[in-house]
Amino acid sequence: MTTTMLTGNASAAWGARLAEARYVPAFPITPQTEIIESLAGWFADGSMSGRFVTLDSEHSMMTAAGAAAAAGVRTFAATSSQGLLYAMEVLYTVAGWRVPFVLVNVSRGLSAPITLGPDHNDVLAARDSGFVQLHAETCQEVLDSVLMAYRIAEDDRVSAPVLVNLDGFFLSFTREPVELPDPEEVRRFLPSPEARPLGFTASRPAARGVAVLEGPTYSYFRYQLHLAVEQARAVHDEAAEEFERRFGRRYGAIDGYRLDDAETVLIMAGSFATKGRAAVDRWRSKGRRVGLLRLRMIRPWPAADLAAALSGRKAVAVLDQNLAPGLGGILFQEVAAVLAQCPGHPPVLRSFVGGLGGKEISRGEFDHLLNITEHARPDEGPVGPVLLMTAREAEQVGQRLRIAGHVPEEVVS
């Protein structure tokens, strides 16, 4: 095991290399291109065995990935933002095929307007496709999650694709110390790609992905996919236990920070949770009993873990780095659904939206969030999401609206 400085993108590429992926269909898109550039170089110089193929779009890339995985080949692919949406039709198709491969998405906000900064609307648009979803906070977690993703995807109880998400720019291009696991130890954690059974043989023909099914049979297969993705929860825990034994790092479906005696809990996902940890440390130093819960697994949704972690708390604030127009924060809605059925649920639950398009979340915005949550009353009823933005940012937006010939609208600060 060696430690080196790697970006999030390089960590994802190393995950695919250590997993001995044999087939990588690729299409470039900012900010994930560094992943496929690294892999292309390793296939070219012989560091990796197999085929690296560039295709004409993410739609074609995902189709090729699904077909290769269906044939029993260990497959890796990566994309981002609009690319993930361009492949959306095929995400549902290959998940329905129940083919195990790993897709890395480097989150980036969706247009319009166009931004290169990260948020989670791209990856959450795929949350119901049938892919298992793991969201990483650090470069180390990116590499480790790719290895664990193959264990989960290739388990017969799951046999479905797994998506590993990391935030564009804030993680994709940030260098952090990363431990590279010993390749021999990885081979003991992951079976050899050649040990996997072939998906098709001439002596055993089988149908997969037939054209049209009537409702009852379609319902059966769709529900089977639901049950398979549900199984990923237990398989993840088994893989996490062995991963810790071999490599010394443990990952849960949720990641709690200073939760033991916390009365108020902040829920976040992705690399911005690091900012949330710093806010919790600052609040704790002032005697405020606050903790952070990071959502690492989004699908399957870790409902039981959330209910156990949040039961008995006084207040919960969900900070979504996404926005569903007309609804609000997506993860807030899913947390609320869990707590509605949870005995001893927190009397206060508040929704905040921040970090859209990679917007910084300042200390003042975190403080604003906590003050609103701690002073909220249980009898206030449903309260819409609060958009986090500083007064200076609101002023800058107003200036740009005036330059564009529009009257600035009031912005929540």
CSV table of N, CA and C in Angstrom, one decimal, residues 94-234:
chain,number,residue,atom,x,y,z
A,94,VAL,N,-30.3,-0.7,-19.3
A,94,VAL,CA,-29.2,-1.6,-18.8
A,94,VAL,C,-29.5,-2.1,-17.4
A,95,ALA,N,-30.1,-1.2,-16.6
A,95,ALA,CA,-30.5,-1.7,-15.3
A,95,ALA,C,-31.6,-2.8,-15.4
A,96,GLY,N,-32.5,-2.6,-16.4
A,96,GLY,CA,-33.5,-3.7,-16.6
A,96,GLY,C,-32.9,-5.0,-17.1
A,97,TRP,N,-31.7,-4.9,-17.8
A,97,TRP,CA,-31.0,-6.1,-18.2
A,97,TRP,C,-30.4,-6.8,-17.0
A,98,ARG,N,-30.3,-6.1,-15.9
A,98,ARG,CA,-29.6,-6.6,-14.7
A,98,ARG,C,-28.1,-7.0,-14.9
A,99,VAL,N,-27.4,-6.0,-15.6
A,99,VAL,CA,-26.0,-6.2,-15.9
A,99,VAL,C,-25.1,-5.5,-14.9
A,100,PRO,N,-24.1,-6.2,-14.4
A,100,PRO,CA,-23.3,-5.5,-13.3
A,100,PRO,C,-22.1,-4.8,-13.9
A,101,PHE,N,-22.1,-3.5,-13.9
A,101,PHE,CA,-20.9,-2.7,-14.2
A,101,PHE,C,-20.9,-1.5,-13.3
A,102,VAL,N,-19.8,-0.7,-13.4
A,102,VAL,CA,-19.6,0.5,-12.6
A,102,VAL,C,-19.6,1.7,-13.5
A,103,LEU,N,-20.4,2.7,-13.1
A,103,LEU,CA,-20.4,4.0,-13.8
A,103,LEU,C,-20.0,5.1,-12.8
A,104,VAL,N,-19.1,5.9,-13.1
A,104,VAL,CA,-18.7,7.1,-12.3
A,104,VAL,C,-19.4,8.3,-12.9
A,105,ASN,N,-20.1,9.1,-12.1
A,105,ASN,CA,-20.6,10.3,-12.5
A,105,ASN,C,-19.9,11.5,-11.8
A,106,VAL,N,-19.4,12.4,-12.5
A,106,VAL,CA,-18.8,13.6,-11.9
A,106,VAL,C,-19.8,14.7,-12.0
A,107,SER,N,-20.5,15.0,-10.8
A,107,SER,CA,-21.6,15.9,-10.8
A,107,SER,C,-21.3,17.3,-11.3
A,108,ARG,N,-22.2,17.8,-12.1
A,108,ARG,CA,-22.2,19.2,-12.6
A,108,ARG,C,-23.6,19.7,-12.9
A,109,GLY,N,-23.8,20.9,-12.5
A,109,GLY,CA,-25.2,21.5,-12.7
A,109,GLY,C,-25.7,21.4,-14.1
A,110,LEU,N,-27.0,21.3,-14.2
A,110,LEU,CA,-27.7,21.1,-15.5
A,110,LEU,C,-28.1,22.5,-16.1
A,111,SER,N,-28.0,22.6,-17.4
A,111,SER,CA,-28.5,23.8,-18.1
A,111,SER,C,-30.0,23.7,-18.4
A,112,ALA,N,-30.7,24.9,-18.5
A,112,ALA,CA,-30.1,26.2,-18.6
A,112,ALA,C,-30.4,27.0,-17.3
A,113,PRO,N,-29.7,28.0,-16.9
A,113,PRO,CA,-28.5,28.5,-17.6
A,113,PRO,C,-27.3,27.5,-17.4
A,114,ILE,N,-26.3,27.7,-18.2
A,114,ILE,CA,-25.2,26.8,-18.2
A,114,ILE,C,-24.2,27.1,-17.1
A,115,THR,N,-23.8,26.1,-16.4
A,115,THR,CA,-22.8,26.2,-15.4
A,115,THR,C,-21.8,25.0,-15.5
A,116,LEU,N,-20.6,25.2,-15.0
A,116,LEU,CA,-19.7,24.1,-14.9
A,116,LEU,C,-19.5,23.6,-13.5
A,117,GLY,N,-20.1,24.4,-12.5
A,117,GLY,CA,-20.0,24.0,-11.1
A,117,GLY,C,-20.9,22.9,-10.8
A,118,PRO,N,-20.6,22.2,-9.6
A,118,PRO,CA,-21.3,21.0,-9.3
A,118,PRO,C,-22.6,21.2,-8.5
A,119,ASP,N,-23.6,20.4,-8.8
A,119,ASP,CA,-24.7,20.2,-7.9
A,119,ASP,C,-25.2,18.8,-8.2
A,120,HIS,N,-26.3,18.4,-7.6
A,120,HIS,CA,-26.7,17.0,-7.7
A,120,HIS,C,-27.9,16.7,-8.5
A,121,ASN,N,-28.4,17.7,-9.2
A,121,ASN,CA,-29.6,17.4,-10.0
A,121,ASN,C,-29.3,16.4,-11.1
A,122,ASP,N,-28.1,16.3,-11.6
A,122,ASP,CA,-27.8,15.3,-12.7
A,122,ASP,C,-27.9,13.9,-12.1
A,123,VAL,N,-27.2,13.6,-11.0
A,123,VAL,CA,-27.2,12.3,-10.5
A,123,VAL,C,-28.5,11.9,-9.9
A,124,LEU,N,-29.2,12.8,-9.3
A,124,LEU,CA,-30.5,12.5,-8.7
A,124,LEU,C,-31.6,12.3,-9.7
A,125,ALA,N,-31.4,12.8,-11.0
A,125,ALA,CA,-32.3,12.5,-12.0
A,125,ALA,C,-32.3,11.0,-12.4
A,126,ALA,N,-31.2,10.4,-12.0
A,126,ALA,CA,-31.1,8.9,-12.4
A,126,ALA,C,-31.4,8.0,-11.2
A,127,ARG,N,-31.9,8.6,-10.1
A,127,ARG,CA,-32.0,7.8,-8.8
A,127,ARG,C,-33.0,6.7,-8.9
A,128,ASP,N,-34.0,6.8,-9.9
A,128,ASP,CA,-35.0,5.8,-10.0
A,128,ASP,C,-34.8,4.8,-11.2
A,129,SER,N,-33.6,4.9,-11.8
A,129,SER,CA,-33.3,4.1,-13.0
A,129,SER,C,-33.1,2.6,-12.7
A,130,GLY,N,-32.7,2.3,-11.4
A,130,GLY,CA,-32.3,0.9,-11.1
A,130,GLY,C,-30.8,0.8,-10.8
A,131,PHE,N,-30.1,1.9,-10.9
A,131,PHE,CA,-28.7,1.8,-10.5
A,131,PHE,C,-28.6,2.0,-9.0
A,132,VAL,N,-27.7,1.2,-8.3
A,132,VAL,CA,-27.3,1.5,-7.0
A,132,VAL,C,-26.5,2.8,-7.0
A,133,GLN,N,-26.7,3.7,-6.0
A,133,GLN,CA,-26.0,5.0,-6.0
A,133,GLN,C,-25.2,5.2,-4.7
A,134,LEU,N,-23.8,5.4,-4.9
A,134,LEU,CA,-23.0,5.7,-3.8
A,134,LEU,C,-22.4,7.1,-4.0
A,135,HIS,N,-22.4,8.0,-3.0
A,135,HIS,CA,-21.9,9.4,-3.1
A,135,HIS,C,-20.7,9.6,-2.3
A,136,ALA,N,-19.6,10.0,-2.9
A,136,ALA,CA,-18.3,10.1,-2.2
A,136,ALA,C,-18.1,11.5,-1.7
A,137,GLU,N,-17.4,11.6,-0.6
A,137,GLU,CA,-17.0,12.9,0.0
A,137,GLU,C,-15.5,13.3,-0.3
A,138,THR,N,-14.7,12.3,-0.3
A,138,THR,CA,-13.2,12.5,-0.5
A,138,THR,C,-12.7,11.7,-1.7
A,139,CYS,N,-11.4,12.0,-2.1
A,139,CYS,CA,-10.8,11.3,-3.1
A,139,CYS,C,-10.6,9.8,-2.7
A,140,GLN,N,-10.2,9.6,-1.5
A,140,GLN,CA,-10.0,8.2,-1.0
A,140,GLN,C,-11.3,7.5,-1.1
A,141,GLU,N,-12.4,8.1,-0.8
A,141,GLU,CA,-13.7,7.4,-0.8
A,141,GLU,C,-14.1,7.1,-2.3
A,142,VAL,N,-13.6,7.9,-3.2
A,142,VAL,CA,-13.9,7.7,-4.6
A,142,VAL,C,-13.3,6.3,-5.0
A,143,LEU,N,-12.0,6.2,-4.8
A,143,LEU,CA,-11.3,5.0,-5.2
A,143,LEU,C,-11.9,3.8,-4.5
A,144,ASP,N,-12.1,3.9,-3.1
A,144,ASP,CA,-12.6,2.8,-2.4
A,144,ASP,C,-14.0,2.4,-2.8
A,145,SER,N,-14.8,3.4,-3.2
A,145,SER,CA,-16.2,3.1,-3.6
A,145,SER,C,-16.2,2.4,-4.9
A,146,VAL,N,-15.3,2.7,-5.8
A,146,VAL,CA,-15.3,2.0,-7.1
A,146,VAL,C,-15.0,0.5,-6.8
A,147,LEU,N,-14.1,0.2,-6.0
A,147,LEU,CA,-13.8,-1.2,-5.7
A,147,LEU,C,-15.0,-1.9,-5.0
A,148,MET,N,-15.6,-1.2,-4.0
A,148,MET,CA,-16.8,-1.8,-3.4
A,148,MET,C,-18.0,-1.9,-4.4
A,149,ALA,N,-18.0,-1.0,-5.3
A,149,ALA,CA,-19.1,-1.0,-6.3
A,149,ALA,C,-19.1,-2.3,-7.1
A,150,TYR,N,-17.9,-2.7,-7.5
A,150,TYR,CA,-17.8,-4.0,-8.2
A,150,TYR,C,-18.3,-5.2,-7.4
A,151,ARG,N,-17.9,-5.2,-6.1
A,151,ARG,CA,-18.4,-6.3,-5.2
A,151,ARG,C,-19.9,-6.3,-5.1
A,152,ILE,N,-20.5,-5.1,-5.0
A,152,ILE,CA,-22.0,-5.1,-4.9
A,152,ILE,C,-22.6,-5.4,-6.2
A,153,ALA,N,-22.1,-4.8,-7.3
A,153,ALA,CA,-22.8,-5.1,-8.6
A,153,ALA,C,-22.7,-6.5,-9.1
A,154,GLU,N,-21.6,-7.2,-8.8
A,154,GLU,CA,-21.4,-8.6,-9.3
A,154,GLU,C,-21.9,-9.6,-8.3
A,155,ASP,N,-22.4,-9.2,-7.2
A,155,ASP,CA,-23.0,-10.2,-6.3
A,155,ASP,C,-24.3,-10.7,-6.9
A,156,ASP,N,-24.5,-12.0,-6.9
A,156,ASP,CA,-25.7,-12.6,-7.5
A,156,ASP,C,-27.0,-12.1,-6.9
A,157,ARG,N,-27.0,-11.6,-5.7
A,157,ARG,CA,-28.2,-11.1,-5.0
A,157,ARG,C,-28.6,-9.8,-5.6
A,158,VAL,N,-27.7,-9.1,-6.2
A,158,VAL,CA,-27.9,-7.7,-6.8
A,158,VAL,C,-27.9,-7.8,-8.3
A,159,SER,N,-26.8,-8.1,-8.9
A,159,SER,CA,-26.6,-8.2,-10.3
A,159,SER,C,-27.3,-7.0,-11.0
A,160,ALA,N,-26.8,-5.8,-10.7
A,160,ALA,CA,-27.3,-4.6,-11.2
A,160,ALA,C,-26.1,-3.5,-11.3
A,161,PRO,N,-26.2,-2.6,-12.1
A,161,PRO,CA,-25.1,-1.6,-12.2
A,161,PRO,C,-25.1,-0.7,-11.0
A,162,VAL,N,-23.9,-0.2,-10.7
A,162,VAL,CA,-23.7,0.7,-9.5
A,162,VAL,C,-23.1,2.0,-10.0
A,163,LEU,N,-23.6,3.2,-9.6
A,163,LEU,CA,-23.1,4.5,-9.9
A,163,LEU,C,-22.4,5.1,-8.7
A,164,VAL,N,-21.2,5.5,-8.9
A,164,VAL,CA,-20.4,6.2,-7.9
A,164,VAL,C,-20.3,7.7,-8.3
A,165,ASN,N,-20.8,8.5,-7.4
A,165,ASN,CA,-20.8,10.0,-7.7
A,165,ASN,C,-19.8,10.8,-6.9
A,166,LEU,N,-19.1,11.7,-7.6
A,166,LEU,CA,-18.3,12.7,-7.0
A,166,LEU,C,-18.5,14.0,-7.5
A,167,ASP,N,-18.3,15.1,-6.7
A,167,ASP,CA,-18.6,16.4,-7.2
A,167,ASP,C,-17.5,17.0,-8.1
A,168,GLY,N,-18.0,17.6,-9.2
A,168,GLY,CA,-17.1,18.2,-10.2
A,168,GLY,C,-16.3,19.3,-9.6
A,169,PHE,N,-15.1,19.5,-10.0
A,169,PHE,CA,-14.2,20.6,-9.6
A,169,PHE,C,-13.8,20.5,-8.2
A,170,PHE,N,-14.8,20.5,-7.2
A,170,PHE,CA,-14.5,20.5,-5.8
A,170,PHE,C,-13.8,19.2,-5.4
A,171,LEU,N,-14.1,18.1,-6.1
A,171,LEU,CA,-13.4,16.9,-5.8
A,171,LEU,C,-12.7,16.3,-7.0
A,172,SER,N,-13.3,16.5,-8.2
A,172,SER,CA,-12.7,15.9,-9.4
A,172,SER,C,-11.3,16.5,-9.6
A,173,PHE,N,-11.0,17.8,-9.3
A,173,PHE,CA,-9.7,18.4,-9.6
A,173,PHE,C,-9.0,18.8,-8.3
A,174,THR,N,-9.5,18.3,-7.2
A,174,THR,CA,-8.8,18.5,-5.9
A,174,THR,C,-7.8,17.4,-5.6
A,175,ARG,N,-6.6,17.7,-5.3
A,175,ARG,CA,-5.6,16.6,-4.9
A,175,ARG,C,-5.6,16.4,-3.4
A,176,GLU,N,-5.7,15.2,-3.0
A,176,GLU,CA,-5.7,14.8,-1.6
A,176,GLU,C,-4.8,13.6,-1.5
A,177,PRO,N,-4.3,13.3,-0.3
A,177,PRO,CA,-3.5,12.1,-0.1
A,177,PRO,C,-4.4,10.9,-0.2
A,178,VAL,N,-4.1,9.9,-1.0
A,178,VAL,CA,-4.9,8.8,-1.3
A,178,VAL,C,-4.0,7.5,-1.1
A,179,GLU,N,-4.5,6.6,-0.3
A,179,GLU,CA,-3.8,5.3,-0.2
A,179,GLU,C,-4.2,4.4,-1.3
A,180,LEU,N,-3.2,3.9,-2.1
A,180,LEU,CA,-3.4,3.0,-3.2
A,180,LEU,C,-3.3,1.6,-2.6
A,181,PRO,N,-4.4,0.8,-2.6
A,181,PRO,CA,-4.3,-0.5,-2.0
A,181,PRO,C,-3.4,-1.4,-2.8
A,182,ASP,N,-2.8,-2.4,-2.1
A,182,ASP,CA,-2.0,-3.4,-2.8
A,182,ASP,C,-2.8,-4.2,-3.8
A,183,PRO,N,-2.3,-4.3,-5.0
A,183,PRO,CA,-3.1,-5.0,-6.1
A,183,PRO,C,-3.4,-6.4,-5.7
A,184,GLU,N,-2.5,-7.1,-5.0
A,184,GLU,CA,-2.8,-8.5,-4.6
A,184,GLU,C,-3.9,-8.6,-3.6
A,185,GLU,N,-3.9,-7.6,-2.7
A,185,GLU,CA,-5.0,-7.5,-1.7
A,185,GLU,C,-6.3,-7.2,-2.4
A,186,VAL,N,-6.3,-6.4,-3.4
A,186,VAL,CA,-7.5,-6.1,-4.1
A,186,VAL,C,-8.0,-7.3,-4.8
A,187,ARG,N,-7.1,-8.2,-5.3
A,187,ARG,CA,-7.5,-9.4,-6.0
A,187,ARG,C,-8.2,-10.4,-5.0
A,188,ARG,N,-7.8,-10.3,-3.7
A,188,ARG,CA,-8.4,-11.1,-2.7
A,188,ARG,C,-9.8,-10.6,-2.3
A,189,PHE,N,-10.0,-9.2,-2.5
A,189,PHE,CA,-11.3,-8.6,-2.2
A,189,PHE,C,-12.2,-8.8,-3.3
A,190,LEU,N,-11.7,-8.7,-4.6
A,190,LEU,CA,-12.5,-8.8,-5.8
A,190,LEU,C,-12.1,-10.0,-6.6
A,191,PRO,N,-13.0,-10.9,-6.9
A,191,PRO,CA,-12.6,-12.0,-7.8
A,191,PRO,C,-12.0,-11.6,-9.1
A,192,SER,N,-11.2,-12.4,-9.7
A,192,SER,CA,-10.6,-12.1,-11.0
A,192,SER,C,-11.7,-11.8,-12.0
A,193,PRO,N,-11.6,-10.8,-12.9
A,193,PRO,CA,-12.6,-10.6,-13.9
A,193,PRO,C,-12.8,-11.8,-14.8
A,194,GLU,N,-11.8,-12.7,-14.9
A,194,GLU,CA,-11.9,-13.8,-15.7
A,194,GLU,C,-12.7,-15.0,-15.0
A,195,ALA,N,-12.8,-14.8,-13.7
A,195,ALA,CA,-13.6,-15.8,-12.9
A,195,ALA,C,-15.1,-15.7,-13.1
A,196,ARG,N,-15.5,-14.5,-13.6
A,196,ARG,CA,-16.9,-14.3,-13.8
A,196,ARG,C,-17.5,-15.2,-14.9
A,197,PRO,N,-18.7,-15.7,-14.7
A,197,PRO,CA,-19.3,-16.6,-15.8
A,197,PRO,C,-19.6,-15.7,-17.0
A,198,LEU,N,-19.5,-16.4,-18.2
A,198,LEU,CA,-19.8,-15.7,-19.4
A,198,LEU,C,-21.3,-15.4,-19.4
A,199,GLY,N,-21.7,-14.3,-19.9
A,199,GLY,CA,-23.2,-14.0,-20.0
A,199,GLY,C,-23.9,-14.8,-21.1
A,200,PHE,N,-23.1,-15.2,-22.1
A,200,PHE,CA,-23.7,-15.9,-23.2
A,200,PHE,C,-22.8,-17.0,-23.7
A,201,THR,N,-23.3,-18.1,-24.0
A,201,THR,CA,-22.5,-19.2,-24.7
A,201,THR,C,-23.3,-19.8,-25.8
A,202,ALA,N,-22.6,-20.3,-26.8
A,202,ALA,CA,-23.3,-20.9,-28.0
A,202,ALA,C,-24.2,-22.0,-27.6
A,203,SER,N,-23.8,-22.8,-26.5
A,203,SER,CA,-24.5,-24.0,-26.1
A,203,SER,C,-25.7,-23.6,-25.2
A,204,ARG,N,-25.8,-22.4,-24.8
A,204,ARG,CA,-26.8,-22.0,-23.8
A,204,ARG,C,-27.4,-20.7,-24.2
A,205,PRO,N,-28.2,-20.7,-25.3
A,205,PRO,CA,-28.8,-19.4,-25.7
A,205,PRO,C,-29.9,-18.9,-24.7
A,206,ALA,N,-30.0,-17.6,-24.6
A,206,ALA,CA,-30.9,-17.0,-23.6
A,206,ALA,C,-31.4,-15.7,-24.2
A,207,ALA,N,-32.6,-15.3,-23.8
A,207,ALA,CA,-33.1,-14.0,-24.3
A,207,ALA,C,-32.9,-12.9,-23.2
A,208,ARG,N,-32.6,-11.7,-23.6
A,208,ARG,CA,-32.4,-10.7,-22.6
A,208,ARG,C,-32.9,-9.3,-23.2
A,209,GLY,N,-33.6,-8.6,-22.5
A,209,GLY,CA,-34.1,-7.3,-23.1
A,209,GLY,C,-35.0,-7.5,-24.3
A,210,VAL,N,-36.0,-8.4,-24.2
A,210,VAL,CA,-36.9,-8.6,-25.3
A,210,VAL,C,-37.7,-7.3,-25.6
A,211,ALA,N,-38.2,-7.2,-26.8
A,211,ALA,CA,-38.8,-5.9,-27.2
A,211,ALA,C,-40.0,-5.4,-26.4
A,212,VAL,N,-41.0,-6.2,-26.3
A,212,VAL,CA,-42.3,-5.7,-25.7
A,212,VAL,C,-42.8,-6.8,-24.8
A,213,LEU,N,-43.2,-6.4,-23.6
A,213,LEU,CA,-43.9,-7.3,-22.7
A,213,LEU,C,-45.2,-6.7,-22.3
A,214,GLU,N,-46.2,-7.6,-22.0
A,214,GLU,CA,-47.5,-7.2,-21.5
A,214,GLU,C,-47.3,-6.7,-20.0
A,215,GLY,N,-48.3,-6.0,-19.5
A,215,GLY,CA,-48.2,-5.4,-18.2
A,215,GLY,C,-47.8,-6.3,-17.0
A,216,PRO,N,-48.5,-7.5,-16.9
A,216,PRO,CA,-48.1,-8.3,-15.7
A,216,PRO,C,-46.6,-8.8,-15.7
A,217,THR,N,-46.1,-9.2,-16.9
A,217,THR,CA,-44.7,-9.7,-16.9
A,217,THR,C,-43.8,-8.5,-16.7
A,218,TYR,N,-44.1,-7.3,-17.3
A,218,TYR,CA,-43.3,-6.1,-17.1
A,218,TYR,C,-43.3,-5.8,-15.6
A,219,SER,N,-44.5,-5.8,-15.0
A,219,SER,CA,-44.5,-5.6,-13.5
A,219,SER,C,-43.6,-6.5,-12.7
A,220,TYR,N,-43.6,-7.8,-13.1
A,220,TYR,CA,-42.8,-8.8,-12.4
A,220,TYR,C,-41.3,-8.4,-12.5
A,221,PHE,N,-40.9,-8.1,-13.7
A,221,PHE,CA,-39.4,-7.8,-13.8
A,221,PHE,C,-39.0,-6.5,-13.2
A,222,ARG,N,-39.9,-5.5,-13.3
A,222,ARG,CA,-39.6,-4.2,-12.7
A,222,ARG,C,-39.5,-4.4,-11.1
A,223,TYR,N,-40.4,-5.2,-10.6
A,223,TYR,CA,-40.4,-5.4,-9.1
A,223,TYR,C,-39.2,-6.2,-8.7
A,224,GLN,N,-38.8,-7.1,-9.6
A,224,GLN,CA,-37.6,-7.9,-9.3
A,224,GLN,C,-36.4,-7.0,-9.2
A,225,LEU,N,-36.3,-6.0,-10.1
A,225,LEU,CA,-35.2,-5.0,-10.0
A,225,LEU,C,-35.2,-4.2,-8.7
A,226,HIS,N,-36.4,-3.9,-8.3
A,226,HIS,CA,-36.5,-3.2,-7.0
A,226,HIS,C,-36.0,-4.1,-5.9
A,227,LEU,N,-36.4,-5.3,-5.9
A,227,LEU,CA,-35.9,-6.2,-4.8
A,227,LEU,C,-34.4,-6.4,-4.9
A,228,ALA,N,-33.8,-6.5,-6.1
A,228,ALA,CA,-32.4,-6.6,-6.2
A,228,ALA,C,-31.6,-5.4,-5.7
A,229,VAL,N,-32.1,-4.2,-6.0
A,229,VAL,CA,-31.5,-3.0,-5.5
A,229,VAL,C,-31.6,-2.9,-4.0
A,230,GLU,N,-32.7,-3.4,-3.4
A,230,GLU,CA,-32.9,-3.4,-2.0
A,230,GLU,C,-31.8,-4.3,-1.4
A,231,GLN,N,-31.5,-5.4,-2.1
A,231,GLN,CA,-30.5,-6.3,-1.6
A,231,GLN,C,-29.1,-5.7,-1.5
A,232,ALA,N,-28.9,-4.6,-2.2
A,232,ALA,CA,-27.6,-4.0,-2.2
A,232,ALA,C,-27.3,-3.4,-0.9
A,233,ARG,N,-28.3,-3.1,-0.1
A,233,ARG,CA,-28.0,-2.6,1.3
A,233,ARG,C,-27.3,-3.6,2.1
A,234,ALA,N,-27.7,-4.8,2.2
A,234,ALA,CA,-27.0,-5.9,2.9
A,234,ALA,C,-25.7,-6.2,2.3
